[in-house]
PDB file of C-alpha atoms in Angstrom:
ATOM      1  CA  UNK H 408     -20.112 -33.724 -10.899  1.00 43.00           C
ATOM      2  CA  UNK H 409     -18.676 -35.249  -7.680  1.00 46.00           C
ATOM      3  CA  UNK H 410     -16.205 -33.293  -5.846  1.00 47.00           C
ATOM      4  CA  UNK H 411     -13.757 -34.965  -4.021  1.00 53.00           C
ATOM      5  CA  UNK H 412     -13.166 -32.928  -0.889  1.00 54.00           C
ATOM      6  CA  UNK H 413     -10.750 -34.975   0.537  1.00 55.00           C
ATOM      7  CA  UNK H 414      -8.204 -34.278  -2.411  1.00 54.00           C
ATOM      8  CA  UNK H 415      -8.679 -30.895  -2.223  1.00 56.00           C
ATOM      9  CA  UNK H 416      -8.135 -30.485   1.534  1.00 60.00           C
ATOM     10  CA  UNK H 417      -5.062 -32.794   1.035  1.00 59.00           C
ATOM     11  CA  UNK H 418      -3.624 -30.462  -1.285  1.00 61.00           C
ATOM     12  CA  UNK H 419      -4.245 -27.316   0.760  1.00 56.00           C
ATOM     13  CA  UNK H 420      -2.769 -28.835   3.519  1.00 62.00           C
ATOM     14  CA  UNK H 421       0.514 -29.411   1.732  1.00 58.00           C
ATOM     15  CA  UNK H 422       0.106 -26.333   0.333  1.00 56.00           C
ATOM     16  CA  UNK H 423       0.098 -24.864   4.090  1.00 58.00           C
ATOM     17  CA  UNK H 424       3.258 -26.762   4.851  1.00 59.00           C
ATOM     18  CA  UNK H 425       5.505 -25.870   1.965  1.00 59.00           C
ATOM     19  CA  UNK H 426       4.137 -22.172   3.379  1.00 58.00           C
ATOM     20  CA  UNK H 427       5.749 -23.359   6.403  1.00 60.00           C
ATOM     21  CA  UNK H 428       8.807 -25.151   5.124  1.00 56.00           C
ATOM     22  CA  UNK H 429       9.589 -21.588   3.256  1.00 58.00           C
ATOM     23  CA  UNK H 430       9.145 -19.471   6.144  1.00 58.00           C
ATOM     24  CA  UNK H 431      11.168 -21.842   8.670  1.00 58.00           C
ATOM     25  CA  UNK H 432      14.094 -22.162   5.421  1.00 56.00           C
ATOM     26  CA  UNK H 433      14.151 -17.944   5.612  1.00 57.00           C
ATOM     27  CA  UNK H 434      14.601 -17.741   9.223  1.00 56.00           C
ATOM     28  CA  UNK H 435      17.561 -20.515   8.732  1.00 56.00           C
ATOM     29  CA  UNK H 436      19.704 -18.805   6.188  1.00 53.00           C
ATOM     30  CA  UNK H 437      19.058 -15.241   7.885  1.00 52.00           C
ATOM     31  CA  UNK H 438      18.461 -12.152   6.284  1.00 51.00           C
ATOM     32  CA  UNK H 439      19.531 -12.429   2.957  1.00 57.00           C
ATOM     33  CA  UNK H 440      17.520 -10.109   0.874  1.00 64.00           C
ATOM     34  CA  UNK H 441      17.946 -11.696  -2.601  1.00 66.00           C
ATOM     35  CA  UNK H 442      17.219 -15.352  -0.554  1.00 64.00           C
ATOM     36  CA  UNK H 443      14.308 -13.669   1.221  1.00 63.00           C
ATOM     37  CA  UNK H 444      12.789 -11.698  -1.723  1.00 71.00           C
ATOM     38  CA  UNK H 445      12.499 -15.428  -3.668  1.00 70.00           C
ATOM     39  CA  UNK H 446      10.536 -16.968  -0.900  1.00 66.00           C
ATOM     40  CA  UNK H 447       8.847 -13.866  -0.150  1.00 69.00           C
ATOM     41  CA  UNK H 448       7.896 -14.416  -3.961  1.00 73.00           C
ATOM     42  CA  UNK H 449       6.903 -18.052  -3.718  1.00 71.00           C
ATOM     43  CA  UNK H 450       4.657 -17.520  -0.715  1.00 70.00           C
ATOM     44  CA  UNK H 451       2.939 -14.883  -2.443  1.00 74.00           C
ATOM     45  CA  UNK H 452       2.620 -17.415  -5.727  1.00 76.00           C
ATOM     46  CA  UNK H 453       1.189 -19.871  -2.807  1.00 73.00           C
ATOM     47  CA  UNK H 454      -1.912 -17.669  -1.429  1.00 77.00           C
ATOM     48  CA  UNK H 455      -2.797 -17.028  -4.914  1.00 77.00           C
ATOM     49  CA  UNK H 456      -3.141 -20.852  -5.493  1.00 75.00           C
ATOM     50  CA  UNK H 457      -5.037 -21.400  -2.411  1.00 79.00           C
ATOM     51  CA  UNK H 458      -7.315 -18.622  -2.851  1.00 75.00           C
ATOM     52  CA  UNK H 459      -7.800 -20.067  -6.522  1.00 80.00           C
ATOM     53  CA  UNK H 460      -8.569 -23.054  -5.580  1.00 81.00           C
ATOM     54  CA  UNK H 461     -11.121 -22.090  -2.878  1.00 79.00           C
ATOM     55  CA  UNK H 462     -13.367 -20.024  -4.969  1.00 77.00           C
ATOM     56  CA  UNK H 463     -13.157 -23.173  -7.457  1.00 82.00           C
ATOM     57  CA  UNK H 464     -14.369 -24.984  -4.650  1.00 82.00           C
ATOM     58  CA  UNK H 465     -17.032 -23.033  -3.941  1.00 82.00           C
ATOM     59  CA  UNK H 466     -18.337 -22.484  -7.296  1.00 83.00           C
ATOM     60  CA  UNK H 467     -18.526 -25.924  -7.331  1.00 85.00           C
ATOM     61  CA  UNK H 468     -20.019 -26.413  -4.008  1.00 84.00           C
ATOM     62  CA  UNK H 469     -22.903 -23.691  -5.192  1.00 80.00           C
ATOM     63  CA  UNK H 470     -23.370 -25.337  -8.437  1.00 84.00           C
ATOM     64  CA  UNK H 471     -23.984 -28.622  -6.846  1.00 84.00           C
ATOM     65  CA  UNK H 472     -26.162 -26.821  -4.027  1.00 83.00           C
ATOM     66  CA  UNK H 473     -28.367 -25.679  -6.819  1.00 81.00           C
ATOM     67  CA  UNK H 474     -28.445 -28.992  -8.993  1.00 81.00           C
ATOM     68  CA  UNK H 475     -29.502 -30.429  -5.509  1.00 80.00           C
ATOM     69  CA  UNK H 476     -32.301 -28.444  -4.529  1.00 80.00           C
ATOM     70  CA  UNK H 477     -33.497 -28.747  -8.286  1.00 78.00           C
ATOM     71  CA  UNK H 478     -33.450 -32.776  -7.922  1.00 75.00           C
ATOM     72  CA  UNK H 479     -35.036 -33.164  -4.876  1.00 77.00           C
ATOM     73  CA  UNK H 480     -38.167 -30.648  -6.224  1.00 73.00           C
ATOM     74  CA  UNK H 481     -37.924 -32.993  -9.565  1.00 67.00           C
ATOM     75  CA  UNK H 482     -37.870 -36.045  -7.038  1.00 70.00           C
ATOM     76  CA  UNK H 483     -41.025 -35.310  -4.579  1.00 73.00           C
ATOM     77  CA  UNK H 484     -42.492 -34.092  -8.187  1.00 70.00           C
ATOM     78  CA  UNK H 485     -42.325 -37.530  -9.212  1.00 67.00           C
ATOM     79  CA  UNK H 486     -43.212 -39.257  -6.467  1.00 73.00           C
ATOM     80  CA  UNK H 487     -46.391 -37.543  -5.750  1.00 73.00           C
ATOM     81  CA  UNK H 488     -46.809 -37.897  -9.667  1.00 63.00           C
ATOM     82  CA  UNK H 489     -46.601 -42.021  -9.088  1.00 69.00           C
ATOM     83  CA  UNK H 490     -48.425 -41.910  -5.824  1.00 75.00           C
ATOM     84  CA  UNK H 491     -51.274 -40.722  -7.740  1.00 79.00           C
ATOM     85  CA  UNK H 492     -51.862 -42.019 -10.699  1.00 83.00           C
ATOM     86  CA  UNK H 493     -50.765 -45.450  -9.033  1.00 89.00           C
ATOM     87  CA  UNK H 494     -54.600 -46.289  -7.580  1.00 89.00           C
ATOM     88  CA  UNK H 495     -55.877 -45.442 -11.131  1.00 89.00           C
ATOM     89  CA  UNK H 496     -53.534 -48.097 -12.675  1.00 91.00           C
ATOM     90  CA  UNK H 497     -54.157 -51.124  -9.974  1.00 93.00           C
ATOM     91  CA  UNK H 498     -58.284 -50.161  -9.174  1.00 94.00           C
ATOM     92  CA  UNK H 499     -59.734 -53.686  -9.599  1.00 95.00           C
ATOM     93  CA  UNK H 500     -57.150 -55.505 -11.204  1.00 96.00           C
ATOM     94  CA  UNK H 501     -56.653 -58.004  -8.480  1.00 97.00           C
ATOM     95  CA  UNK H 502     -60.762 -58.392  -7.755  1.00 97.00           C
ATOM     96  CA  UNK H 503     -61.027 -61.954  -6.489  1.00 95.00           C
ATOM     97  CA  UNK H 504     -58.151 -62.972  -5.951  1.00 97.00           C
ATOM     98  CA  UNK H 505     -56.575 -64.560  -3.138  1.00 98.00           C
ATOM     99  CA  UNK H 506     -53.104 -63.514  -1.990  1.00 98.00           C
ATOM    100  CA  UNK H 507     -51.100 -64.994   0.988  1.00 97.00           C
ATOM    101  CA  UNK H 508     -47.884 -63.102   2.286  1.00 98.00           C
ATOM    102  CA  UNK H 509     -44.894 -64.354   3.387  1.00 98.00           C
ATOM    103  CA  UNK H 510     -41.993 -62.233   5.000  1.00 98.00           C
ATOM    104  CA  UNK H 511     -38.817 -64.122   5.240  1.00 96.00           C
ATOM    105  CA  UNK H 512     -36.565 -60.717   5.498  1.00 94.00           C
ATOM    106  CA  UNK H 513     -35.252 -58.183   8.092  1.00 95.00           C
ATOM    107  CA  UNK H 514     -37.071 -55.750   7.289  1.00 95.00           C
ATOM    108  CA  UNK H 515     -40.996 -57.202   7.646  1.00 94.00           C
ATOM    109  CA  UNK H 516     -44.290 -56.060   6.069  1.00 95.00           C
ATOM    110  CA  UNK H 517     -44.384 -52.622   4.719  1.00 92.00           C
ATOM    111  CA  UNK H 518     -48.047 -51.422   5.423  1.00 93.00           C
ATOM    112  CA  UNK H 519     -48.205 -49.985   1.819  1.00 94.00           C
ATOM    113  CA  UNK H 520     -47.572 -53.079   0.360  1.00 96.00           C
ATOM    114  CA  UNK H 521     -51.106 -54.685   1.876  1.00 96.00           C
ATOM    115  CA  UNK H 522     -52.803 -51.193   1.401  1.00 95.00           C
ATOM    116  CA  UNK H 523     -52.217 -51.812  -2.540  1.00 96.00           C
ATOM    117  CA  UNK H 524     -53.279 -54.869  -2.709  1.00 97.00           C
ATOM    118  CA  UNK H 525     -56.173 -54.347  -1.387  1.00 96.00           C
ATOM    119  CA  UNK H 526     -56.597 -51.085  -3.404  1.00 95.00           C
ATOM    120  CA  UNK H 527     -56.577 -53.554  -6.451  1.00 97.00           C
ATOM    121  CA  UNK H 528     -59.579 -55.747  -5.020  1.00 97.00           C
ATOM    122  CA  UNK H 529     -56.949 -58.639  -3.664  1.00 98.00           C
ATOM    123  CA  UNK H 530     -58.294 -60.282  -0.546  1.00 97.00           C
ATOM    124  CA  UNK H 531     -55.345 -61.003   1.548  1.00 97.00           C
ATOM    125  CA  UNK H 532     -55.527 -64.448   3.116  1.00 96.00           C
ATOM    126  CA  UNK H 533     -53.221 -64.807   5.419  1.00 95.00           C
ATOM    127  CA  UNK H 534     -49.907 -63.118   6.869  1.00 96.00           C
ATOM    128  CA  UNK H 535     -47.227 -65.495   7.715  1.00 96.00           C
ATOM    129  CA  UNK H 536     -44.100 -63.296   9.143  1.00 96.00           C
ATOM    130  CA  UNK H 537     -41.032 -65.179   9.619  1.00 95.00           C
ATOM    131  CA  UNK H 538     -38.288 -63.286  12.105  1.00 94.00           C
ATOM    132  CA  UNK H 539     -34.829 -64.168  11.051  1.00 92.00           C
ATOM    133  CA  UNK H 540     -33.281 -62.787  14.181  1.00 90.00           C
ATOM    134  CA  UNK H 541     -35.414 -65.263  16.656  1.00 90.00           C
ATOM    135  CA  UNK H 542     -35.227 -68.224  14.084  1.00 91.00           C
ATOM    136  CA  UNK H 543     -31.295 -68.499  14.641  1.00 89.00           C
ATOM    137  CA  UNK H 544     -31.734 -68.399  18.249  1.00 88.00           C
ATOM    138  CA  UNK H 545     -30.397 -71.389  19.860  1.00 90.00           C
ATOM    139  CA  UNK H 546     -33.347 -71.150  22.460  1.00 88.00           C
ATOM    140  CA  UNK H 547     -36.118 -71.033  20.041  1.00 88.00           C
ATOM    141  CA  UNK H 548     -34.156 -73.516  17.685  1.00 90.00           C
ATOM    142  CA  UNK H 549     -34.511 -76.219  20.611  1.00 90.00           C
ATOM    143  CA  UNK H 550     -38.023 -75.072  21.511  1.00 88.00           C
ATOM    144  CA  UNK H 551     -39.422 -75.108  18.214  1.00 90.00           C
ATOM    145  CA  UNK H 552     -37.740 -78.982  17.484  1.00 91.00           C
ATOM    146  CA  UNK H 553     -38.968 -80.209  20.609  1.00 89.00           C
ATOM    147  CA  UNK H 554     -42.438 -79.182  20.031  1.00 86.00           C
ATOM    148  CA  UNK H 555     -42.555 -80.264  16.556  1.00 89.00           C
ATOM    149  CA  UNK H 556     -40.426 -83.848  17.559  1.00 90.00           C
ATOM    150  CA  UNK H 557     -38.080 -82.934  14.831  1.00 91.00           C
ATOM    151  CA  UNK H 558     -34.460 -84.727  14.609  1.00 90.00           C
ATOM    152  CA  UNK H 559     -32.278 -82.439  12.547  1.00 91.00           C
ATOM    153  CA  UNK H 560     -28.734 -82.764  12.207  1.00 88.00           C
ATOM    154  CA  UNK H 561     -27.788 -79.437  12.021  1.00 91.00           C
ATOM    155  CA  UNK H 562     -29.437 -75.608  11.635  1.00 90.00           C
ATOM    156  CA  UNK H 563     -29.552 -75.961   7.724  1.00 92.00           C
ATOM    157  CA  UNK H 564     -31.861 -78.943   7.769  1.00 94.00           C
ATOM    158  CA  UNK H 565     -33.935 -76.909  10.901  1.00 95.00           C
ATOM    159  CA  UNK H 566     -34.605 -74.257   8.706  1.00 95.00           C
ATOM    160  CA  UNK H 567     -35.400 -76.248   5.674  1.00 95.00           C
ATOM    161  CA  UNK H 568     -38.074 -78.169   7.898  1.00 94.00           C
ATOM    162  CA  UNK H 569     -39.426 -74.757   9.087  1.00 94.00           C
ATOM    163  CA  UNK H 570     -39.651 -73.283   5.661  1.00 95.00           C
ATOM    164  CA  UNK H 571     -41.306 -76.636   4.054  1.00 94.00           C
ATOM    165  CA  UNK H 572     -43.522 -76.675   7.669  1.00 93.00           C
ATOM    166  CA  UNK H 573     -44.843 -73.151   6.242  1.00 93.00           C
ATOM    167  CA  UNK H 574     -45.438 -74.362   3.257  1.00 94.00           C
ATOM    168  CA  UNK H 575     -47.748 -77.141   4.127  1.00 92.00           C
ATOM    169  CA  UNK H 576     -49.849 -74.799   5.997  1.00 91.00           C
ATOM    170  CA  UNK H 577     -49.882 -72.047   3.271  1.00 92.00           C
ATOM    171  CA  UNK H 578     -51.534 -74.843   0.772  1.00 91.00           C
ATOM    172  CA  UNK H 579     -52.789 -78.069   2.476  1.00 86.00           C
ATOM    173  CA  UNK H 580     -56.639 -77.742   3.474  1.00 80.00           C
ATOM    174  CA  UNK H 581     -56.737 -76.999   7.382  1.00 72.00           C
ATOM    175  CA  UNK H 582     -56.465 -74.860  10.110  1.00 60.00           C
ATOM    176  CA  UNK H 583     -52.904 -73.760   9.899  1.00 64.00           C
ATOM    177  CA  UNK H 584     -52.777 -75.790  13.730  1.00 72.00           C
ATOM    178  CA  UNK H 585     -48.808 -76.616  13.328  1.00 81.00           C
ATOM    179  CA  UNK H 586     -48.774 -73.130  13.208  1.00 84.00           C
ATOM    180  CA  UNK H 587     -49.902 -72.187  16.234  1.00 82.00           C
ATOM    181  CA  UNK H 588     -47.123 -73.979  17.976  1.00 80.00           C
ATOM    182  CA  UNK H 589     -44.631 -72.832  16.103  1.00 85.00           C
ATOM    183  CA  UNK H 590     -46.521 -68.994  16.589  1.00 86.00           C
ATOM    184  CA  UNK H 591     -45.677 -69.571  20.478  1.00 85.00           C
ATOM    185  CA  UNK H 592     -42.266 -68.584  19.859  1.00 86.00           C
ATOM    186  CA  UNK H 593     -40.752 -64.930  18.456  1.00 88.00           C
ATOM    187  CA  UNK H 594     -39.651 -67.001  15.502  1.00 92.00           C
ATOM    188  CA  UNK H 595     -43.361 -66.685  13.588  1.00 93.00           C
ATOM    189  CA  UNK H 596     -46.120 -64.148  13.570  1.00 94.00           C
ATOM    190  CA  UNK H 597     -49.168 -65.657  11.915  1.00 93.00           C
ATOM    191  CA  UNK H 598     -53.041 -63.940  10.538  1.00 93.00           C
ATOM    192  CA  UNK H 599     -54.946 -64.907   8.201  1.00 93.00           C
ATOM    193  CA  UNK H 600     -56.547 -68.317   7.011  1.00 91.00           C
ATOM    194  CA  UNK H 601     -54.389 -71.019   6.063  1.00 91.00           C
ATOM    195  CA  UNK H 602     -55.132 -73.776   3.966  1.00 89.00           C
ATOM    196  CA  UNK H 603     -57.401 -72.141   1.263  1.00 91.00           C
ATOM    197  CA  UNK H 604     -57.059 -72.003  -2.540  1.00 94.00           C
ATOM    198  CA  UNK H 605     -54.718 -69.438  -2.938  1.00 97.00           C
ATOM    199  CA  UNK H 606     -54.051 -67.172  -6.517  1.00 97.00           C
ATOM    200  CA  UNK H 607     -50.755 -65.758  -5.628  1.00 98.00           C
ATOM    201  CA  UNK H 608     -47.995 -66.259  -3.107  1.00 98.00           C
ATOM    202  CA  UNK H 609     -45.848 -62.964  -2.380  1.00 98.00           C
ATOM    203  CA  UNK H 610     -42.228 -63.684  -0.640  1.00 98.00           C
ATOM    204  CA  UNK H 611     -40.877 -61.008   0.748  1.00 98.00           C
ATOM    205  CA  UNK H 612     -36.784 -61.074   1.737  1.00 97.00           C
ATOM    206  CA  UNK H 613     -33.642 -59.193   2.371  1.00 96.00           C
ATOM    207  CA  UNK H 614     -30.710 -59.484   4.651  1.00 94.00           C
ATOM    208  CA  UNK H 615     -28.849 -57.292   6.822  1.00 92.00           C
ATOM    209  CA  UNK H 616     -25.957 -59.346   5.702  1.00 86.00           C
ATOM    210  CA  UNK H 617     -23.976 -62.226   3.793  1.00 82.00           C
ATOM    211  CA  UNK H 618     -26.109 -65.351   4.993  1.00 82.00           C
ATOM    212  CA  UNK H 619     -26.869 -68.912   3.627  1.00 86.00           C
ATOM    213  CA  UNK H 620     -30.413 -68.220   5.721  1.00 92.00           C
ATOM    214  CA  UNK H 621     -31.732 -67.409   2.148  1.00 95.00           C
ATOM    215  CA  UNK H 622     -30.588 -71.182   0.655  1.00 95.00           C
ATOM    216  CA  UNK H 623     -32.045 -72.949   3.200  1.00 95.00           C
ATOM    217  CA  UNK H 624     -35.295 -70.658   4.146  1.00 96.00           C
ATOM    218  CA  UNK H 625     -36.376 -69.020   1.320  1.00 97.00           C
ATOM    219  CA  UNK H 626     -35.598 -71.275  -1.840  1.00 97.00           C
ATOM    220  CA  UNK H 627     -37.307 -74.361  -0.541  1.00 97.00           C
ATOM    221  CA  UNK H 628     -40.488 -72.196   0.555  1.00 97.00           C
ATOM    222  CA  UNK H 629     -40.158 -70.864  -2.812  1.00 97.00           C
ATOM    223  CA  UNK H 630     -39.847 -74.367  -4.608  1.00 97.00           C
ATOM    224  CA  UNK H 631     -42.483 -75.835  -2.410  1.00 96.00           C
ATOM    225  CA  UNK H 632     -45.325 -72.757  -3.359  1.00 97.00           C
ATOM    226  CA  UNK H 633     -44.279 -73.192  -7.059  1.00 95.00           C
ATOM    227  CA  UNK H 634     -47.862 -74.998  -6.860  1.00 95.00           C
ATOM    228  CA  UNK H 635     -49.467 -71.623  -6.320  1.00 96.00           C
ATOM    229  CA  UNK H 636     -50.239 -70.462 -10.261  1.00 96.00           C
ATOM    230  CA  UNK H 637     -47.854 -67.308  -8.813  1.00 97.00           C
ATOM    231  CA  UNK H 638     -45.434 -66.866  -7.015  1.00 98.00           C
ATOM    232  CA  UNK H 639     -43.379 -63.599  -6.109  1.00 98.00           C
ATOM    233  CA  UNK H 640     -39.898 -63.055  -4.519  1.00 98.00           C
ATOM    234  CA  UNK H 641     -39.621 -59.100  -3.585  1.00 98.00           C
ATOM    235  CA  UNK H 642     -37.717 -56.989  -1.362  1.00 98.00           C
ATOM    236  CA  UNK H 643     -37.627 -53.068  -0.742  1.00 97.00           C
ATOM    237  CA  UNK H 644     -35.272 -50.884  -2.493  1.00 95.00           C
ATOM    238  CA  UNK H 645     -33.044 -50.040   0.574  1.00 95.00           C
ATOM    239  CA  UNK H 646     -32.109 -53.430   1.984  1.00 96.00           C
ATOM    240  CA  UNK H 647     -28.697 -54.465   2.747  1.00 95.00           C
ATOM    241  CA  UNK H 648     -28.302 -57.487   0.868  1.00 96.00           C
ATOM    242  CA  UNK H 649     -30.786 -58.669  -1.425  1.00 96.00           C
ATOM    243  CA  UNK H 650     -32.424 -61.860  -1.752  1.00 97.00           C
ATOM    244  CA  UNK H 651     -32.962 -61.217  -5.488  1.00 97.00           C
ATOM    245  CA  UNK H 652     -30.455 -63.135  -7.282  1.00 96.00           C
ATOM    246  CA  UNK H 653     -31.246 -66.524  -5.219  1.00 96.00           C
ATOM    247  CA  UNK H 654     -34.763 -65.996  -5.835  1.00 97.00           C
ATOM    248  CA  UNK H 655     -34.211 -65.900  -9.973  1.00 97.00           C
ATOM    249  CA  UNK H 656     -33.076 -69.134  -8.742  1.00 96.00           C
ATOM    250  CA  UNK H 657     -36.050 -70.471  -8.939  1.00 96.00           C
ATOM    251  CA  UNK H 658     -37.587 -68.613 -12.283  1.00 96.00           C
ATOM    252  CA  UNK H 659     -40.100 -66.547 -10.525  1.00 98.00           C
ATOM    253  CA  UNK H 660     -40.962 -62.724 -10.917  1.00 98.00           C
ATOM    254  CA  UNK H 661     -39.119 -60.329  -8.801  1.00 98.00           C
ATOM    255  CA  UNK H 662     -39.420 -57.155  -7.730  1.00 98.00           C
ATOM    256  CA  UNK H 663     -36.670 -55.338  -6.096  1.00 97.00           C
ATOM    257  CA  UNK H 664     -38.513 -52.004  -4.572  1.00 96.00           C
ATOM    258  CA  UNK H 665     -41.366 -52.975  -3.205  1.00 97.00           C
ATOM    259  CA  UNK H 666     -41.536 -50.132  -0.830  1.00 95.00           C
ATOM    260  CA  UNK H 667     -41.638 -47.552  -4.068  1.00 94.00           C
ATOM    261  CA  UNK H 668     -44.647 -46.702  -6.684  1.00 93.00           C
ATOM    262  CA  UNK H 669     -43.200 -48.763  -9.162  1.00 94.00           C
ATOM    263  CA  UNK H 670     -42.237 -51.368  -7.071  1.00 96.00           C
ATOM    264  CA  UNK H 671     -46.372 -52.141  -6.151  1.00 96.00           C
ATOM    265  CA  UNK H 672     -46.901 -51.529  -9.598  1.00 96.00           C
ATOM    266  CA  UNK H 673     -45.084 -54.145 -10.206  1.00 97.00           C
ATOM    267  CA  UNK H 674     -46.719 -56.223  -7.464  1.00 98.00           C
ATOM    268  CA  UNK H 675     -49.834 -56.026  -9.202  1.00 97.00           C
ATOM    269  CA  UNK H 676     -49.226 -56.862 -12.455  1.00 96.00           C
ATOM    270  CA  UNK H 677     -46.986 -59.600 -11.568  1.00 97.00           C
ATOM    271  CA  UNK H 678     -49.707 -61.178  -9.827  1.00 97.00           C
ATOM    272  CA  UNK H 679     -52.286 -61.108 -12.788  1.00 96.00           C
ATOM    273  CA  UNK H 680     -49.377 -63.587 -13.871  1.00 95.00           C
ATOM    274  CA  UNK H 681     -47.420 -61.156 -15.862  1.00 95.00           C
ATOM    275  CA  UNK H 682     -43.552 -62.432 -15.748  1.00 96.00           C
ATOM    276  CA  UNK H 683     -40.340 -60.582 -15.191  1.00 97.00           C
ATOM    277  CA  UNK H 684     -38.040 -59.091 -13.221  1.00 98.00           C
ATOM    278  CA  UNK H 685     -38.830 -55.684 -12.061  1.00 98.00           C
ATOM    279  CA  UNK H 686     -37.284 -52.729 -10.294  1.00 96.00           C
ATOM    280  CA  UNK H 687     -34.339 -50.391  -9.669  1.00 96.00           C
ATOM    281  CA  UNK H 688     -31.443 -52.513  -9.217  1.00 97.00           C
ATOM    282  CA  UNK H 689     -28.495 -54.499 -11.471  1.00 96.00           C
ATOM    283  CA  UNK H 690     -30.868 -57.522 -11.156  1.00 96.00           C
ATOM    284  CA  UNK H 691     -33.747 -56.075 -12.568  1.00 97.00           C
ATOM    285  CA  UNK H 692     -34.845 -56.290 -16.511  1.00 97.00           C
ATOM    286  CA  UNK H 693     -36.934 -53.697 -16.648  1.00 96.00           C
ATOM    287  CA  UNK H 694     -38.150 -50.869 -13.663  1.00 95.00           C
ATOM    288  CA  UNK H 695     -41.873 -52.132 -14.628  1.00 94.00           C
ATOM    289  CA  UNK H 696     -44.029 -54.512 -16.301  1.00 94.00           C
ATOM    290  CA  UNK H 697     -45.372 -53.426 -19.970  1.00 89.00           C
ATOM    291  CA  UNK H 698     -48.374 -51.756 -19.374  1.00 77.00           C
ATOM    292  CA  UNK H 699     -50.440 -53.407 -22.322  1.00 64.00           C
ATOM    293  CA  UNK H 700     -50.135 -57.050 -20.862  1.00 53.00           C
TER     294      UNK H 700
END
């Protein structure tokens, strides 16, 4: 039950002030007794109420104190519960295969997300960090198109170039050497091998706000690694706008928590190829994949 403090402090203000309004109308009409026995009355009516109404309040406020305290055992419960039995569930599942991560979001690479896949016997390829903040720089913008001779008429096509420039490396035999140049700015962190055979692409999103960076970044990356036999679009559970709904876009599994037990439960599963979309919020299906597939 959700208490709504500022209604109650509302009302025991006005209460306060029809307090006041009596005692300033006494002291107006003088001493009348009959006139000041009524208000005398009233005001007494008055403290009951507010006295009332505070121990309500703070029954309340104890009962929720208690259901609290009771949630967050239940909660850490839980979550060492998951944290647990979650290396039992994944051990081996992902043995030799090859997984490349891309981070398109605000929020970069969770460490727990790589410590789980390599829990499940994944070998991770290669790390390919895009940072949204230094690709809409104006500076790097210019840098980057002059290094790569590019001609784009405005940002949208820039960043469809970039995304489709990622691409190429992720899947075309190679070095990764466009890369490298692209690496020299704060726009792109890159590890890993590039150009191998790759199992499994993970995407990994989420904004800090409304953009169309997701349109012209993400979704042609996305369609562009479709070649991969999987591909993942995921975010964590606490971003502030998710990436989700454009990914389903494109028909691929998505997970929406990430940075949660389930979430990398998820992960795994969805990378042996089994299809969905996963997690805690309205865009999920389901909070995980069936266990028996």
């Amino acid at each position: 039950m959700i208490i709504d403090f500022k209604y109650h402090i509302a009302s025991l203000i006005a209460v306060f002030l029809a307090l006041g309004l009596g005692i300033f109308i006494g002291t107006s009409l003088g001493y009348d007794n009959r006139i000041g026995e009524a208000i005398l009355k009233q005001q007494k009516q008055l403290t009951l109420g507010i006295e009332k109404r505070l121990d309500e309040l703070k029954k309340k406020n104890d009962e929720l104190e208690a259901l609290n305290e009771e949630l967050e055992v239940t909660n850490k419960v839980l979550k060492q519960y998951q944290e647990e039995t979650l290396p039992v569930l994944i051990k081996g599942k992902l043995t030799g295969k090859k997984v490349a991560i891309v981070v398109t979001g605000y929020y970069g690479l969770n460490d727990e997300v790589k410590e789980v896949l390599k829990k499940a016997g994944a070998e991770i390829v290669s790390v390919t960090e895009i940072i949204p903040e230094e690709l809409t720089n104006p500076a790097d913008i210019d840098y980057i198109k002059s290094q790569m001779k590019w001609q784009t008429k405005d940002k949208k096509e820039f960043y469809t170039k970039f995304a489709l420039e990622v691409g190429k490396n992720l899947l075309t035999p190679g070095d990764g050497s466009t890369l490298l140049a692209l690496a020299k700015t704060d726009a792109l962190k890159i590890t890993g091998k590039y150009g191998v055979p790759l199992d499994g692409v993970v995407v990994i999103g989420g904004g800090l706000n409304e953009s169309d960076l997701v349109n012209y970044l993400d979704l042609p990356l996305i369609k562009f690694l479709k070649t991969v036999p999987v591909v993942i679009g995921g975010e964590y559970s606490n971003v502030e706008k998710s990436y989700i709904k454009f990914y389903q876009k494109e028909r691929i599994t998505t997970i929406d928590d990430l940075d949660l037990p389930s979430g990398q439960l998820s992960l795994v599963y969805g990378l042996l190829g089994v299809k969905g979309d996963y997690g805690i919020k309205s865009t999920a299906k389901r909070l995980i994949p069936p266990m028996g597939q």
